[in-house]
Backbone as ProteinMPNN parsed JSONL, in Angstrom:
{"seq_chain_A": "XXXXXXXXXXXXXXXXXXXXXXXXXXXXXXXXXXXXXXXXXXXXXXXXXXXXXXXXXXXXXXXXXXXXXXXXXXXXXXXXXXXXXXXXXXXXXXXXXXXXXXXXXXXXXXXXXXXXXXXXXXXXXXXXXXXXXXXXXXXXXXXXXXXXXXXXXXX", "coords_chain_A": {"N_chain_A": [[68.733, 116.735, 134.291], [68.67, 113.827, 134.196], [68.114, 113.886, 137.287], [65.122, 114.065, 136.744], [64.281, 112.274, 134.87], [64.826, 109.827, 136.908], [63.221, 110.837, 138.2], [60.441, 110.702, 137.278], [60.761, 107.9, 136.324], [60.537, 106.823, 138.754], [58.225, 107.835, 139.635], [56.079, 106.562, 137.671], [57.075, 103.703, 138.565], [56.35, 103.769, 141.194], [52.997, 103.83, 141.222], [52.426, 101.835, 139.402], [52.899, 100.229, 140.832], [50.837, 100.62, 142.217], [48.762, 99.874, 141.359], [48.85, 97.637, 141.024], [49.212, 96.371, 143.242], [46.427, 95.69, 144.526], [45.842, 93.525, 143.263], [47.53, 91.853, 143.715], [47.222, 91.421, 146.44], [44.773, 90.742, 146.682], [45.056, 88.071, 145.801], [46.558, 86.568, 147.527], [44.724, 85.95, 149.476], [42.545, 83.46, 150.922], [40.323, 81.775, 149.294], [36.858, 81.429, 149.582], [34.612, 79.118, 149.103], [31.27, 78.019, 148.259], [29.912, 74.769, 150.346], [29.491, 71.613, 150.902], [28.026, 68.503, 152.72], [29.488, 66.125, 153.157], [30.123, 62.405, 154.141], [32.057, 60.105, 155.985], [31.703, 57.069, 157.041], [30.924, 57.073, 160.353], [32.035, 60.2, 160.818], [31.481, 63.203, 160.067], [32.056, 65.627, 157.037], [32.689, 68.848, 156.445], [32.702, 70.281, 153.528], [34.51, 72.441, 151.64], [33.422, 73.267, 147.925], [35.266, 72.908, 145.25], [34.85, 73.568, 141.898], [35.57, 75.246, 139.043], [38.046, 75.658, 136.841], [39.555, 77.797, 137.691], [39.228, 77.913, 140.179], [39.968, 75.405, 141.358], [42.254, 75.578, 141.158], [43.654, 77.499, 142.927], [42.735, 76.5, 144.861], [43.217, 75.463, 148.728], [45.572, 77.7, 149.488], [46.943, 79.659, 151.281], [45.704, 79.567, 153.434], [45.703, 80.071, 157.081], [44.485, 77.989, 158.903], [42.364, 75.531, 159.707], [39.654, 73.918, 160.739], [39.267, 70.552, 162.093], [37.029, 68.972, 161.303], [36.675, 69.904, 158.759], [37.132, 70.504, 154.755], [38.416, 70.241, 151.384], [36.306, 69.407, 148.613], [37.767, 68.698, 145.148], [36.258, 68.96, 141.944], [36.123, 67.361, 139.17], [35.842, 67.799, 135.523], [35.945, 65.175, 133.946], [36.751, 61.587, 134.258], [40.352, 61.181, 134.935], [43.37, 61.288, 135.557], [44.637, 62.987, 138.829], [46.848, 65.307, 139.893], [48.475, 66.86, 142.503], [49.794, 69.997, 144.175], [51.74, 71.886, 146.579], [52.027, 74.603, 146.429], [52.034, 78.22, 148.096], [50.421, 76.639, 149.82], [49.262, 76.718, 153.0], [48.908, 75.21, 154.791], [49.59, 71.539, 156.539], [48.868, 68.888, 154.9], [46.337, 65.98, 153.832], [45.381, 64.115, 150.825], [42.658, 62.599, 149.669], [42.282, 60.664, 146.87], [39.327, 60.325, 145.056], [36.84, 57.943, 143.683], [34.086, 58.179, 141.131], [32.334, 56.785, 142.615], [32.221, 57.715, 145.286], [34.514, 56.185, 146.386], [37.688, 55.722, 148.048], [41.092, 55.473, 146.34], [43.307, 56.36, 146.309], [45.418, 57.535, 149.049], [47.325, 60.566, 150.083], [49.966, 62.07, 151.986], [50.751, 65.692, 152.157], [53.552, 67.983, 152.002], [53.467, 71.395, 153.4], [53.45, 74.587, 151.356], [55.488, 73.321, 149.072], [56.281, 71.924, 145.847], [55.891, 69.123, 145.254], [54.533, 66.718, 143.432], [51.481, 65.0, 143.728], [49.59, 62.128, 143.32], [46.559, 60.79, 141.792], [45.808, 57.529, 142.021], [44.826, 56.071, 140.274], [42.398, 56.99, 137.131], [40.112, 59.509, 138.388], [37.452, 61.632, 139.359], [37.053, 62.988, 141.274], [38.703, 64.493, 144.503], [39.853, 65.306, 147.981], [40.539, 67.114, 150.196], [41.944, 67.149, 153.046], [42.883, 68.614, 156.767], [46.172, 67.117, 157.623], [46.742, 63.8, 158.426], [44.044, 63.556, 159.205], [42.832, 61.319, 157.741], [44.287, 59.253, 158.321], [44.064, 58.944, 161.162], [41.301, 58.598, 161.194], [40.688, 55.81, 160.705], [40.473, 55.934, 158.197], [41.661, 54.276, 154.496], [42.457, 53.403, 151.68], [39.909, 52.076, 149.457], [38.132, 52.567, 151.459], [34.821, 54.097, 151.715], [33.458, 56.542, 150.639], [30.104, 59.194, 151.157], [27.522, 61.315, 150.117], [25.821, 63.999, 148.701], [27.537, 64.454, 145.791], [28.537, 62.325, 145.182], [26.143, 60.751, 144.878], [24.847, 61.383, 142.481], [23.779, 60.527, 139.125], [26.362, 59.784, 136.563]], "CA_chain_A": [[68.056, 115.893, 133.341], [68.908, 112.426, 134.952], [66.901, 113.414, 138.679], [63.97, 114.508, 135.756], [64.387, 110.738, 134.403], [64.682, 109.282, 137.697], [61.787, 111.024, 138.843], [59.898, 110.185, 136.161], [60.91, 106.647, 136.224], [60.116, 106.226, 139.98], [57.183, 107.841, 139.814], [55.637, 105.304, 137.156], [56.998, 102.708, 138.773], [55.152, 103.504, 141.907], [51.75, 104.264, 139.891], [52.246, 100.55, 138.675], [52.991, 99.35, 141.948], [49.685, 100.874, 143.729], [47.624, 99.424, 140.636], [49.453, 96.073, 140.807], [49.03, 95.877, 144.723], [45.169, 95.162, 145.197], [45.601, 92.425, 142.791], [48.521, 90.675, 144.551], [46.781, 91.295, 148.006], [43.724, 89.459, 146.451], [45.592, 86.583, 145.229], [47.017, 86.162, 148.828], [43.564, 85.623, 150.472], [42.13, 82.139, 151.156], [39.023, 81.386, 148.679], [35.911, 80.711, 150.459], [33.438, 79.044, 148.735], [29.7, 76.828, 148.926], [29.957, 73.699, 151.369], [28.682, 70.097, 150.82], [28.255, 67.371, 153.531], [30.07, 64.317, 153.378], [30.167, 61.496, 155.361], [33.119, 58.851, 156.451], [31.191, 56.331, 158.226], [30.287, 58.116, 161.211], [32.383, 61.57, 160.347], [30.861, 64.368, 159.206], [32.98, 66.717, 156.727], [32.616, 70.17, 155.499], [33.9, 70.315, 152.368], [34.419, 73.812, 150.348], [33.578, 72.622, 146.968], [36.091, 73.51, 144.064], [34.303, 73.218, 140.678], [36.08, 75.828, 137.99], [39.516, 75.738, 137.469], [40.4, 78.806, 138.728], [39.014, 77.733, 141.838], [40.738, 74.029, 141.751], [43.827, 76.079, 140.977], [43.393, 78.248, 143.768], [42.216, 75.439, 146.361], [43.403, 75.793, 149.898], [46.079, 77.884, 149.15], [46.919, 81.039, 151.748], [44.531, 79.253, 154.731], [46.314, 79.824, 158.001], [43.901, 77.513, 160.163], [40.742, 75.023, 159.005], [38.8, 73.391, 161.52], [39.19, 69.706, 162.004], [35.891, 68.834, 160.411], [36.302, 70.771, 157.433], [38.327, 70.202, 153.786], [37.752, 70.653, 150.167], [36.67, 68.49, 147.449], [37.568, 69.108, 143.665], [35.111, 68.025, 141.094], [36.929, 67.503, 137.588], [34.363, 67.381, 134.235], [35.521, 63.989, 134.008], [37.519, 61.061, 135.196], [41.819, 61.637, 134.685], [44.723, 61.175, 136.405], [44.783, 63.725, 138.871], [48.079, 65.564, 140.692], [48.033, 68.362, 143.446], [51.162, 70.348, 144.813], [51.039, 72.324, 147.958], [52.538, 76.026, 146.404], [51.349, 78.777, 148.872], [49.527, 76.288, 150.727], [50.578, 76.851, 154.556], [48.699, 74.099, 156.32], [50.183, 70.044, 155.82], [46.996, 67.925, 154.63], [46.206, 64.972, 153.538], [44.65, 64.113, 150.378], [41.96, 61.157, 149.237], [41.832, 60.64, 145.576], [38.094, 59.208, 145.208], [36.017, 57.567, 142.206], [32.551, 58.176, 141.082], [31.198, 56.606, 143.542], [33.049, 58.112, 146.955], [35.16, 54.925, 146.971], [38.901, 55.714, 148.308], [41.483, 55.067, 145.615], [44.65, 56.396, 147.361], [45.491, 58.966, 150.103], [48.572, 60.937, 150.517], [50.193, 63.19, 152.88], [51.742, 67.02, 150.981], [53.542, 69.073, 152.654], [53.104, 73.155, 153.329], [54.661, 75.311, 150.374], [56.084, 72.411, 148.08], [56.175, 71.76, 144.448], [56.07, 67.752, 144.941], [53.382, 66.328, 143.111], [50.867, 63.744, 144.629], [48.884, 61.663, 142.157], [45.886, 59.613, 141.841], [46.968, 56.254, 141.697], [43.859, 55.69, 138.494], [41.937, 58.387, 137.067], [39.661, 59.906, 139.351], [36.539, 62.888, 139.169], [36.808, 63.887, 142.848], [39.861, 64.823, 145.739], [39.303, 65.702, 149.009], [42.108, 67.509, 150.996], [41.573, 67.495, 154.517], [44.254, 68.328, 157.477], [47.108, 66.305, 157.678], [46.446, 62.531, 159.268], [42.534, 63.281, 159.415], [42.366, 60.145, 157.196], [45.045, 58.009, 159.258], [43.498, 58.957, 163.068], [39.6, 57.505, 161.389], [41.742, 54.813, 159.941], [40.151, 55.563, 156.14], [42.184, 53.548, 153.541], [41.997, 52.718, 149.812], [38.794, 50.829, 149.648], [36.917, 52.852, 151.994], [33.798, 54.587, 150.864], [32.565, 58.669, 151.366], [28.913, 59.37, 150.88], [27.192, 62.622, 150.056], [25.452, 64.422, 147.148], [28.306, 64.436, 144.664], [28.8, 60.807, 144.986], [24.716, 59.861, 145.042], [23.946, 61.809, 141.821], [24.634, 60.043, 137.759], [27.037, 60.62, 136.076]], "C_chain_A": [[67.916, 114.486, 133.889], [67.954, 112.287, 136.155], [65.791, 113.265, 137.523], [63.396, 112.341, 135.611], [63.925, 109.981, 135.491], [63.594, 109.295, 138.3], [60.664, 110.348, 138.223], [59.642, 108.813, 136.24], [60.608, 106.503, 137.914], [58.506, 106.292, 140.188], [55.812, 107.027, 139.573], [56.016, 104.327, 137.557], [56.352, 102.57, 140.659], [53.775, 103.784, 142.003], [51.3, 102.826, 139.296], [52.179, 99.697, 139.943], [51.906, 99.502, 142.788], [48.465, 100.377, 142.735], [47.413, 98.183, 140.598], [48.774, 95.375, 142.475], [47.504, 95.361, 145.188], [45.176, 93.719, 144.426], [46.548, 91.294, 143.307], [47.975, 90.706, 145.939], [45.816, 90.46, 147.386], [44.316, 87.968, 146.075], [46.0, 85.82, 146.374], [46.033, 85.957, 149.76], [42.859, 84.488, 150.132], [40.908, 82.213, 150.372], [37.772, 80.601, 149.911], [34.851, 80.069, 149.032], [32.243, 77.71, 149.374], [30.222, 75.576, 148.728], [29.377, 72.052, 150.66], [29.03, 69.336, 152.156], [28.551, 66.277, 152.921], [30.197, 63.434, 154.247], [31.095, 60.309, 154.875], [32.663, 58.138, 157.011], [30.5, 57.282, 159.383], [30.496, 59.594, 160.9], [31.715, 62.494, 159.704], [31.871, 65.378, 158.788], [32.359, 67.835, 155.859], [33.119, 70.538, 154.792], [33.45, 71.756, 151.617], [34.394, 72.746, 148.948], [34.085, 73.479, 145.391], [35.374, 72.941, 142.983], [35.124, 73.784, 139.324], [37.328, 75.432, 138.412], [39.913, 76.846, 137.802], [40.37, 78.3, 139.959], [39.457, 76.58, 142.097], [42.329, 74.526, 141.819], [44.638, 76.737, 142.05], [43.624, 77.272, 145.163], [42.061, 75.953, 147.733], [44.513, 76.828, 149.937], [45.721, 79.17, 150.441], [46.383, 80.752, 152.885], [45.61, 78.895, 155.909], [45.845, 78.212, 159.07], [42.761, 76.966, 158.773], [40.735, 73.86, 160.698], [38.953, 71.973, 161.759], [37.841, 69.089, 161.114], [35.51, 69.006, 158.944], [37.707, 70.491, 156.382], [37.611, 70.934, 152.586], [37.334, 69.985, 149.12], [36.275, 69.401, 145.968], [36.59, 68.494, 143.08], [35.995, 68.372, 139.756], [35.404, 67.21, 136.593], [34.279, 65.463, 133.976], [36.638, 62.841, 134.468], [39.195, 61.348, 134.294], [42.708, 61.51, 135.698], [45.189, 62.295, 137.085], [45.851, 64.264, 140.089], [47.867, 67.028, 141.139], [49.418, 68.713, 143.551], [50.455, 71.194, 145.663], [51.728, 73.812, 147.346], [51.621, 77.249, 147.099], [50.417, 78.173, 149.413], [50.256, 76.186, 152.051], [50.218, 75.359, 155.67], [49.373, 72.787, 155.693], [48.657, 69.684, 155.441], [47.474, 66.437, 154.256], [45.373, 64.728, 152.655], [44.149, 63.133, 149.74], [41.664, 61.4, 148.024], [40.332, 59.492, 145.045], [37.051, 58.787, 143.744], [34.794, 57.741, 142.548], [31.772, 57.945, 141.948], [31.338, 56.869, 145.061], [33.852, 57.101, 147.225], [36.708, 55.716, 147.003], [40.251, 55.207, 147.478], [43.0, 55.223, 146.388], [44.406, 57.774, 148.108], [47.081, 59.208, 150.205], [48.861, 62.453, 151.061], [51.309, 64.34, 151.959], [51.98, 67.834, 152.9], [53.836, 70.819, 152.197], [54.374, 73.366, 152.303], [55.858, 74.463, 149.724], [55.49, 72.181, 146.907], [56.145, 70.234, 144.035], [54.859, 67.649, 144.433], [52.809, 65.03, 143.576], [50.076, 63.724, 143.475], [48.052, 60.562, 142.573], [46.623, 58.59, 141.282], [45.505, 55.522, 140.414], [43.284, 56.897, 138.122], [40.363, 58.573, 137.695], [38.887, 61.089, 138.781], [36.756, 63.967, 140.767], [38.279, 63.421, 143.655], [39.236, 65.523, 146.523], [40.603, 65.767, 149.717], [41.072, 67.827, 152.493], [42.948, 67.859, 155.127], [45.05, 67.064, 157.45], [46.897, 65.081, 158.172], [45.082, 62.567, 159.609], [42.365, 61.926, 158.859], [42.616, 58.908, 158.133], [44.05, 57.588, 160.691], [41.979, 58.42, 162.976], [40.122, 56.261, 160.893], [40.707, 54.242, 158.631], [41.485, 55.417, 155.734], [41.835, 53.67, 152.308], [40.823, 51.961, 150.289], [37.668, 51.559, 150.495], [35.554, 53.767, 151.26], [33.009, 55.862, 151.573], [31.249, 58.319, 150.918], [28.465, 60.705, 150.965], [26.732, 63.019, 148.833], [26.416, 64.249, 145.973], [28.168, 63.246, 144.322], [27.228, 60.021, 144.639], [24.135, 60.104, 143.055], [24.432, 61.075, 140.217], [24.991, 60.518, 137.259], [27.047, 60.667, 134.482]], "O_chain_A": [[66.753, 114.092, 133.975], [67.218, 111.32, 136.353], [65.525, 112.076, 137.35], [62.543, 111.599, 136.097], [62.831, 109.427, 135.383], [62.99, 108.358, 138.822], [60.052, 109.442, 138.789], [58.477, 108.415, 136.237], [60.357, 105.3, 137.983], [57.738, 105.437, 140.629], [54.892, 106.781, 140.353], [55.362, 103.443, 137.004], [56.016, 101.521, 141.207], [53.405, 104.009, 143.155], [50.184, 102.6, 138.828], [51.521, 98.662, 140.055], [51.775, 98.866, 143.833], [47.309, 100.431, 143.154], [46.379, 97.581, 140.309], [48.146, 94.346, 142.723], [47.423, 94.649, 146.189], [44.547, 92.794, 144.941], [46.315, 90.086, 143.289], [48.421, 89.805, 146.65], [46.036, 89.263, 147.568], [43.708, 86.905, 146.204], [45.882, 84.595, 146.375], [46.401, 85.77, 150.92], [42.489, 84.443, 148.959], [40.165, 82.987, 150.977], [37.846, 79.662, 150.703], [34.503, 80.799, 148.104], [32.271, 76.922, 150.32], [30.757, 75.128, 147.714], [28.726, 72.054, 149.615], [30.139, 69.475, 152.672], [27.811, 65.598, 152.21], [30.443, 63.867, 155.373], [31.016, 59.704, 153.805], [33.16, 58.267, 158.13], [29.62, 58.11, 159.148], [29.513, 60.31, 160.716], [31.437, 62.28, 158.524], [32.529, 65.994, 159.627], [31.697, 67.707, 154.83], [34.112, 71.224, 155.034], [32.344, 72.048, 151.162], [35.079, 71.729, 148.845], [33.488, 74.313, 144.711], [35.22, 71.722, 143.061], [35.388, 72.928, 138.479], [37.758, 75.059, 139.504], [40.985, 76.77, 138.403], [41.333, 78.242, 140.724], [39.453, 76.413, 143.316], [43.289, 73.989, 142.371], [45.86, 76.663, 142.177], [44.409, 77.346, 146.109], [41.127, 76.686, 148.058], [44.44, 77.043, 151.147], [44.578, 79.596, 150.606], [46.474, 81.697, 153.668], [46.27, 77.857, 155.906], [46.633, 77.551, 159.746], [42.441, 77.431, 157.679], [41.613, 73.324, 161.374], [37.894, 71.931, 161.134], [38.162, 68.763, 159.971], [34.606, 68.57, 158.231], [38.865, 70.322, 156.766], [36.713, 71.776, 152.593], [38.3, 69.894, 148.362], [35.372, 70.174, 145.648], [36.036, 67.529, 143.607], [36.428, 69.482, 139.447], [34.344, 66.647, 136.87], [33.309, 64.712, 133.871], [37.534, 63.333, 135.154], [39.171, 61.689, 133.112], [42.351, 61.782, 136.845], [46.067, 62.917, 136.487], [45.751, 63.722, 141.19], [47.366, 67.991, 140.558], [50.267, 67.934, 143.117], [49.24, 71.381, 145.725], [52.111, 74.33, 148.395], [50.46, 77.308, 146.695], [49.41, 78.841, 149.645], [51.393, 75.762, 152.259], [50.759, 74.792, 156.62], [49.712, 72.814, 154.51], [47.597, 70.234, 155.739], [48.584, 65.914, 154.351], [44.241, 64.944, 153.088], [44.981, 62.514, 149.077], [40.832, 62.282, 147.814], [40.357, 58.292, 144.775], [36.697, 59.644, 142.935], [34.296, 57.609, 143.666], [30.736, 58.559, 142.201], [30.654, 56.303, 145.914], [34.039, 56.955, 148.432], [36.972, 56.348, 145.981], [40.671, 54.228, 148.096], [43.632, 54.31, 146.919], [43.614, 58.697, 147.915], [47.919, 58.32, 150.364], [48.332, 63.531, 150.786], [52.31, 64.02, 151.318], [51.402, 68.061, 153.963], [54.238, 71.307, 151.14], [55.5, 72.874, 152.23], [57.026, 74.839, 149.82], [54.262, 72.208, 146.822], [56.305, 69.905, 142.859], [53.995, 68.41, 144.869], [53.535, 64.061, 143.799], [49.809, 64.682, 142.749], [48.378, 59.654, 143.337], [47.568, 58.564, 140.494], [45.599, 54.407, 139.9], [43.622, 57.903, 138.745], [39.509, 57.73, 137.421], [39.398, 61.661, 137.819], [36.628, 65.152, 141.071], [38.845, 62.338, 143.504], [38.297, 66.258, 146.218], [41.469, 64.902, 149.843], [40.032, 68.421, 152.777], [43.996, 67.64, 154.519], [44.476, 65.995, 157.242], [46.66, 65.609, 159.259], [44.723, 61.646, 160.342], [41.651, 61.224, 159.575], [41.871, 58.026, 158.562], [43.557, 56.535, 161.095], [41.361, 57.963, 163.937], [39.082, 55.642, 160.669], [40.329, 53.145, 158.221], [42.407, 56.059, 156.237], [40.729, 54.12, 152.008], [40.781, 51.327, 151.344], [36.479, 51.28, 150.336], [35.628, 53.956, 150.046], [32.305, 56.032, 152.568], [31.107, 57.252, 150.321], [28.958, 61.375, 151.872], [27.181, 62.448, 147.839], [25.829, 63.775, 145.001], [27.702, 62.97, 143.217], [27.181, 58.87, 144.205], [23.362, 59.359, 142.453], [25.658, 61.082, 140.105], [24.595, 61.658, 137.016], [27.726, 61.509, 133.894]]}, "name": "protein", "num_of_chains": 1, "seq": "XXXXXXXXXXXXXXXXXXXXXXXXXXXXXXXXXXXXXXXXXXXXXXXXXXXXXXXXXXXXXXXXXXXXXXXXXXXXXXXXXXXXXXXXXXXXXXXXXXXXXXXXXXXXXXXXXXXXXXXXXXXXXXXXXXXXXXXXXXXXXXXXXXXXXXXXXXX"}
């Protein structure tokens, strides 16, 4: 009676585990989505652009490797005080909290697979995570100013 049980009980619980498994393998794969150009002064960046929140929730999250060139910017509905953490994110970055108009409000460095929170330092519509010290090595600051469709269009 007990193997019966056991069987029973293993069997449903690997039945749950092969229904459960495509949805935890999807959760573990890097979001791609559609691009925008931005520009740093000279720089050109490829930004994935996060719009829903699933997909701000999501972010970079799972991405072994990104390109020097390339990041992500969020778009929020509207301006707020906004804080990232790095959970299942593997690469370090660096991220620019930017106002309405692409202007540079603060930047700060997260690191891989942490729960610290980084915060705009006012409230903010747009972030832009790039690799780690991309900001430092063009020496963007507070004050400097992105350019690109998001930033050109009214709000």
């Amino acid at each position: 009676m007990i193997k019966i049980k056991t069987y029973a009980f293993l069997t449903g619980l690997l039945a749950l585990a092969l229904t459960t498994l495509p949805a935890v393998a999807q959760q573990s794969q890097p979001q791609r989505l559609e691009t925008v150009t931005l520009n740093a002064g000279m720089h050109n960046i490829r930004a994935e652009v996060a719009l829903t929140p699933e997909q701000r929730a999501t972010g970079l999250m799972y991405r072994r490797e990104m390109a020097a060139h390339e990041g992500m910017l969020f778009v929020f509905e509207q301006a707020a005080p906004q804080c990232f953490w790095m959970k299942n994110t593997l690469l370090p970055l660096s991220i620019a909290f930017l106002a309405d108009d692409g202007t540079v409000v603060n930047i700060a460095d997260m690191k891989p697979q942490t729960l610290d929170s980084h915060c705009s330092a006012k409230p903010v519509r747009y972030a832009l995570e790039m690799n780690q010290g991309w900001f430092a090595k063009r020496g963007i600051q507070a004050g400097a100013k992105l350019s690109g469709a998001p930033f050109n269009t009214p709000k």
